[in-house]
PDB file of C-alpha atoms in Angstrom:
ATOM      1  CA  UNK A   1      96.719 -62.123  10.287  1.00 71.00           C
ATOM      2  CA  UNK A   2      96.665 -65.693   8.655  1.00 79.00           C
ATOM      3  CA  UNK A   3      99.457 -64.074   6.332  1.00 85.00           C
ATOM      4  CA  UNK A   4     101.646 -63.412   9.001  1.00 82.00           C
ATOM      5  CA  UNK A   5     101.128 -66.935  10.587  1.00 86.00           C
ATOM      6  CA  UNK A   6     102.182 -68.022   6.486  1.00 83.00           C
ATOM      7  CA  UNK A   7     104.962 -66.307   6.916  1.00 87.00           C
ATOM      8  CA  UNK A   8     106.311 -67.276  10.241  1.00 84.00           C
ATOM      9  CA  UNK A   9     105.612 -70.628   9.527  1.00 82.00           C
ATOM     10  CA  UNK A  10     106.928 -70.897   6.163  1.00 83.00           C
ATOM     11  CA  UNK A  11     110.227 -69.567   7.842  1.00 84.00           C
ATOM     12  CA  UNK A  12     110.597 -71.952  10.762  1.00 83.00           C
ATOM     13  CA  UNK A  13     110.140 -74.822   7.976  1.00 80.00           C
ATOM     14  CA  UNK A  14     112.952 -73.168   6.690  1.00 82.00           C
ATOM     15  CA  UNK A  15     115.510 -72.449   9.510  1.00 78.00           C
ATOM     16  CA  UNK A  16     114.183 -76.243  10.104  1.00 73.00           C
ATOM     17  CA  UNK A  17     115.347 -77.728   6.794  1.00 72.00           C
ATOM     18  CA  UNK A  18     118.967 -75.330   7.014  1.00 72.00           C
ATOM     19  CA  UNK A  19     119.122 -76.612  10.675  1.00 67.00           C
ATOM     20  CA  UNK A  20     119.128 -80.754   9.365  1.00 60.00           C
ATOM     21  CA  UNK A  21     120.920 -79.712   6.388  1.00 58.00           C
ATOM     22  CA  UNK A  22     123.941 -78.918   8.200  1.00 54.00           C
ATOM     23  CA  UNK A  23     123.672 -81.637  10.978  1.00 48.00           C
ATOM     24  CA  UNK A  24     125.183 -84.518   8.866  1.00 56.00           C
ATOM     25  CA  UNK A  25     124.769 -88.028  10.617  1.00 57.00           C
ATOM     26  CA  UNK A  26     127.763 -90.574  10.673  1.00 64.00           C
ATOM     27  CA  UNK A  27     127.887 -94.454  10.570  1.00 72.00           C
ATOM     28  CA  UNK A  28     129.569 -95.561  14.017  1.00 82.00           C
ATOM     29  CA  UNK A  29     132.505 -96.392  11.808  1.00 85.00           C
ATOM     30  CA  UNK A  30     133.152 -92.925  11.067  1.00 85.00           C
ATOM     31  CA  UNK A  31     133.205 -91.995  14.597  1.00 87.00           C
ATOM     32  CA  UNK A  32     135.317 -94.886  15.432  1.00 91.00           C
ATOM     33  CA  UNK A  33     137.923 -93.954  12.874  1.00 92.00           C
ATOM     34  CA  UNK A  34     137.469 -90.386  13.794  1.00 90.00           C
ATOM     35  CA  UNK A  35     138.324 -91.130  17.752  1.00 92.00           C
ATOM     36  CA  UNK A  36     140.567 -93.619  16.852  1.00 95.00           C
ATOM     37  CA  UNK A  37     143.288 -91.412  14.752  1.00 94.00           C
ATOM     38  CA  UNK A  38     142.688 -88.314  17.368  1.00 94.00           C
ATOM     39  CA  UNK A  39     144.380 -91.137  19.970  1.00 96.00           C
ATOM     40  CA  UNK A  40     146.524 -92.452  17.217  1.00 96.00           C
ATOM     41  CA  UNK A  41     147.770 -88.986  16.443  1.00 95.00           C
ATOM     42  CA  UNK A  42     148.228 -88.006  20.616  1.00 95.00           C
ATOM     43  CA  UNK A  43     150.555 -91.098  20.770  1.00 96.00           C
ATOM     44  CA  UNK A  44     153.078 -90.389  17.870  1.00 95.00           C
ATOM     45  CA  UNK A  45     153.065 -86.625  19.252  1.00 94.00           C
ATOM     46  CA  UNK A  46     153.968 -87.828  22.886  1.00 94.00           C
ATOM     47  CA  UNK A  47     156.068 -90.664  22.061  1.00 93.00           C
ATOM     48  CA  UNK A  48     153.938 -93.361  23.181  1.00 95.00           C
ATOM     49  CA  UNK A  49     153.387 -94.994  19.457  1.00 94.00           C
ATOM     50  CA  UNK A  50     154.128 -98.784  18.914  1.00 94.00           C
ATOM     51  CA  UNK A  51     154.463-100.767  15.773  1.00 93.00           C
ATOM     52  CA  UNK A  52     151.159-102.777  16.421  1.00 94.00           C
ATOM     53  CA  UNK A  53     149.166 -99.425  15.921  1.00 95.00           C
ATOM     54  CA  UNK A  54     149.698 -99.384  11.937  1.00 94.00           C
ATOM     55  CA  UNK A  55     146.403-101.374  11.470  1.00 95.00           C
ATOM     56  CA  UNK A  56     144.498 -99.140  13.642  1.00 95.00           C
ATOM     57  CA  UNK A  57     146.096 -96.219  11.461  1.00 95.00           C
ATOM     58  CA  UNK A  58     144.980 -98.329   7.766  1.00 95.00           C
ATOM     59  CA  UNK A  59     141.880 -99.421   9.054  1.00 95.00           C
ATOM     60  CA  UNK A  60     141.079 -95.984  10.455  1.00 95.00           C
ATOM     61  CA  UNK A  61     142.866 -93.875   7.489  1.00 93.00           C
ATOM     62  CA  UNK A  62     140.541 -95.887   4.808  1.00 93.00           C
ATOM     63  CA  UNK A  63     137.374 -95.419   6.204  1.00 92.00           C
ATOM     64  CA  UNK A  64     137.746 -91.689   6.697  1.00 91.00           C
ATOM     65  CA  UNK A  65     138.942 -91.226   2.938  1.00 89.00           C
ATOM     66  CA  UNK A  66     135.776 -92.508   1.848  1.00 89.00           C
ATOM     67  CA  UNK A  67     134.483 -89.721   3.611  1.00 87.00           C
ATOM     68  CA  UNK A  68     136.687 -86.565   2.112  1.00 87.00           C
ATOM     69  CA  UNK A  69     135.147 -83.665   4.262  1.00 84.00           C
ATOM     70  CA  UNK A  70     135.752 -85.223   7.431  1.00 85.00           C
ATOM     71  CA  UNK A  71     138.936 -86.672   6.512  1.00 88.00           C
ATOM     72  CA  UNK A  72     139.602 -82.989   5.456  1.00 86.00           C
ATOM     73  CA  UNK A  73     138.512 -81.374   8.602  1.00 86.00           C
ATOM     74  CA  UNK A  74     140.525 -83.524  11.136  1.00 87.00           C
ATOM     75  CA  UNK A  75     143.712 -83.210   8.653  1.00 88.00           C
ATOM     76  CA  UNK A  76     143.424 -79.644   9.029  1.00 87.00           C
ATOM     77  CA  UNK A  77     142.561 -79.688  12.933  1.00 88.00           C
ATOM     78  CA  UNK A  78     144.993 -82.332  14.013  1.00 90.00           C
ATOM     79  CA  UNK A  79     147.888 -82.557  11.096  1.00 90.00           C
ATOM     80  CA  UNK A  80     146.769 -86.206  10.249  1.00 90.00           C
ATOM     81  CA  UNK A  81     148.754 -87.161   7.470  1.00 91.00           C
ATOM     82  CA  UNK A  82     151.722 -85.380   9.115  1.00 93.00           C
ATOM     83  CA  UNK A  83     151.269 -87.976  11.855  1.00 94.00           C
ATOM     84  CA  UNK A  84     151.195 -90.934  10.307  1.00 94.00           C
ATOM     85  CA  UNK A  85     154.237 -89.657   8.086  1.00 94.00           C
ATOM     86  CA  UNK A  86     155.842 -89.374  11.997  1.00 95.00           C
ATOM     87  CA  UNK A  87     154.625 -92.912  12.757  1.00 95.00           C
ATOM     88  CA  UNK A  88     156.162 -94.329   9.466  1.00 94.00           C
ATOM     89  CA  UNK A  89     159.296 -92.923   9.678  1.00 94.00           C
ATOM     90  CA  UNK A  90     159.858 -94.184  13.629  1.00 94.00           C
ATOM     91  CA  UNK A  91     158.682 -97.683  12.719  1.00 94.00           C
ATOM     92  CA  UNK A  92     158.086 -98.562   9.216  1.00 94.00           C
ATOM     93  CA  UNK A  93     161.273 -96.797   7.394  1.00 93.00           C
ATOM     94  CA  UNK A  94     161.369 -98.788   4.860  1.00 94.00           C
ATOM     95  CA  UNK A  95     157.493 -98.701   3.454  1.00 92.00           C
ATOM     96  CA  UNK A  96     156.997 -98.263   0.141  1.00 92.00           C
ATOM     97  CA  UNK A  97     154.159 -95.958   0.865  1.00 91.00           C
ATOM     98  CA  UNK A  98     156.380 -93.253   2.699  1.00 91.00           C
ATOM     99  CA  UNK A  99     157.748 -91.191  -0.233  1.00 91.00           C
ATOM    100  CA  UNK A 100     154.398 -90.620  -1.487  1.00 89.00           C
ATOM    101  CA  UNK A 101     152.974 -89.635   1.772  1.00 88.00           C
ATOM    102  CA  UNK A 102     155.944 -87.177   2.634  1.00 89.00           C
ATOM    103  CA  UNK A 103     155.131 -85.474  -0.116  1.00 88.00           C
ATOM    104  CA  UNK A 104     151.408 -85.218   0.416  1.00 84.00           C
ATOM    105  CA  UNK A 105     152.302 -83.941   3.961  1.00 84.00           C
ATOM    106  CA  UNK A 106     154.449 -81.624   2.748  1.00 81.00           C
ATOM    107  CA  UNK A 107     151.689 -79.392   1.405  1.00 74.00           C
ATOM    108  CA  UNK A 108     149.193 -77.775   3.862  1.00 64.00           C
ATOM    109  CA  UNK A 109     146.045 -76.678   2.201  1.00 59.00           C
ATOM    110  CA  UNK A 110     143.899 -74.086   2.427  1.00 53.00           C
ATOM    111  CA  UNK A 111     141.096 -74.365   5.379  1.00 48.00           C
ATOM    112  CA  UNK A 112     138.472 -72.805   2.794  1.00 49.00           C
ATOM    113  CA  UNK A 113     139.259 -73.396  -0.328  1.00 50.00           C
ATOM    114  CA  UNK A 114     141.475 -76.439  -0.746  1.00 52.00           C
ATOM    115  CA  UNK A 115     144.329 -75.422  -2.412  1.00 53.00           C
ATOM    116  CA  UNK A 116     147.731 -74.372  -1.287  1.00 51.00           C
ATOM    117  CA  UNK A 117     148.775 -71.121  -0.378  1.00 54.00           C
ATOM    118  CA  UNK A 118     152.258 -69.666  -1.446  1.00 54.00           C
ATOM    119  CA  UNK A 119     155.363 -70.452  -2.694  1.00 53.00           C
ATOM    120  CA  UNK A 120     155.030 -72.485  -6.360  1.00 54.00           C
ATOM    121  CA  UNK A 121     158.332 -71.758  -7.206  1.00 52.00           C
ATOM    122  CA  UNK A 122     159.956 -69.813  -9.972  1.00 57.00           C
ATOM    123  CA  UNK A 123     157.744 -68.499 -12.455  1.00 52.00           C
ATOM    124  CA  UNK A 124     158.792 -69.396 -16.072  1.00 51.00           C
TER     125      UNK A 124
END
């Protein structure tokens, strides 16, 4: 009997420790940022963008890329970088930044593995 009760307890502890691996805990800057682009990304999609949003966007945009899994997850849930791309080109034309960030938009990634999917061109 007291093996059993080892047992079942050793494997709560462990569904315990999975359990609070996987719940991952975020500053209130990362859920600002977070909320923040979801709006940011609902107003260039509807039209409603302005030109005083692009320090919500850099402010925003730089704290999620310190955190690359998040940043990753939205991208891939909301088309993030496609967005800002959008916002760019409707009121900042001529940043420098744009070329760089059309191309990065240009290529979806993988949900799973991170990579892209497809068409590499002409094999040599």
């Amino acid at each position: 009997m007291d093996t059993v009760i080892l047992w079942v307890g050793l494997a709560l502890l462990v569904a315990l420790l999975t359990f609070l691996n996987q719940k991952q805990v975020y500053s209130s800057k990362v859920k600002r940022a977070y909320r923040e682009l979801r709006e940011l990304t609902a107003k260039v999609r509807t039209g409603q963008s302005e030109t005083a949003d692009l320090e919500g966007w850099e402010t925003s945009l730089a704290e999620m890329e310190k955190h690359p899994n998040e940043f990753n997850k939205l991208e891939n849930e909301i088309g993030l970088r496609r967005a800002f791309v959008q916002y760019l080109e409707r009121h900042y034309p001529q940043d420098a930044r744009l070329p760089d960030l059309q191309e990065a938009a240009a290529y979806q990634k993988d949900s799973v593995w991170g990579i892209k999917i497809g068409d590499y061109g002409p094999r040599k």
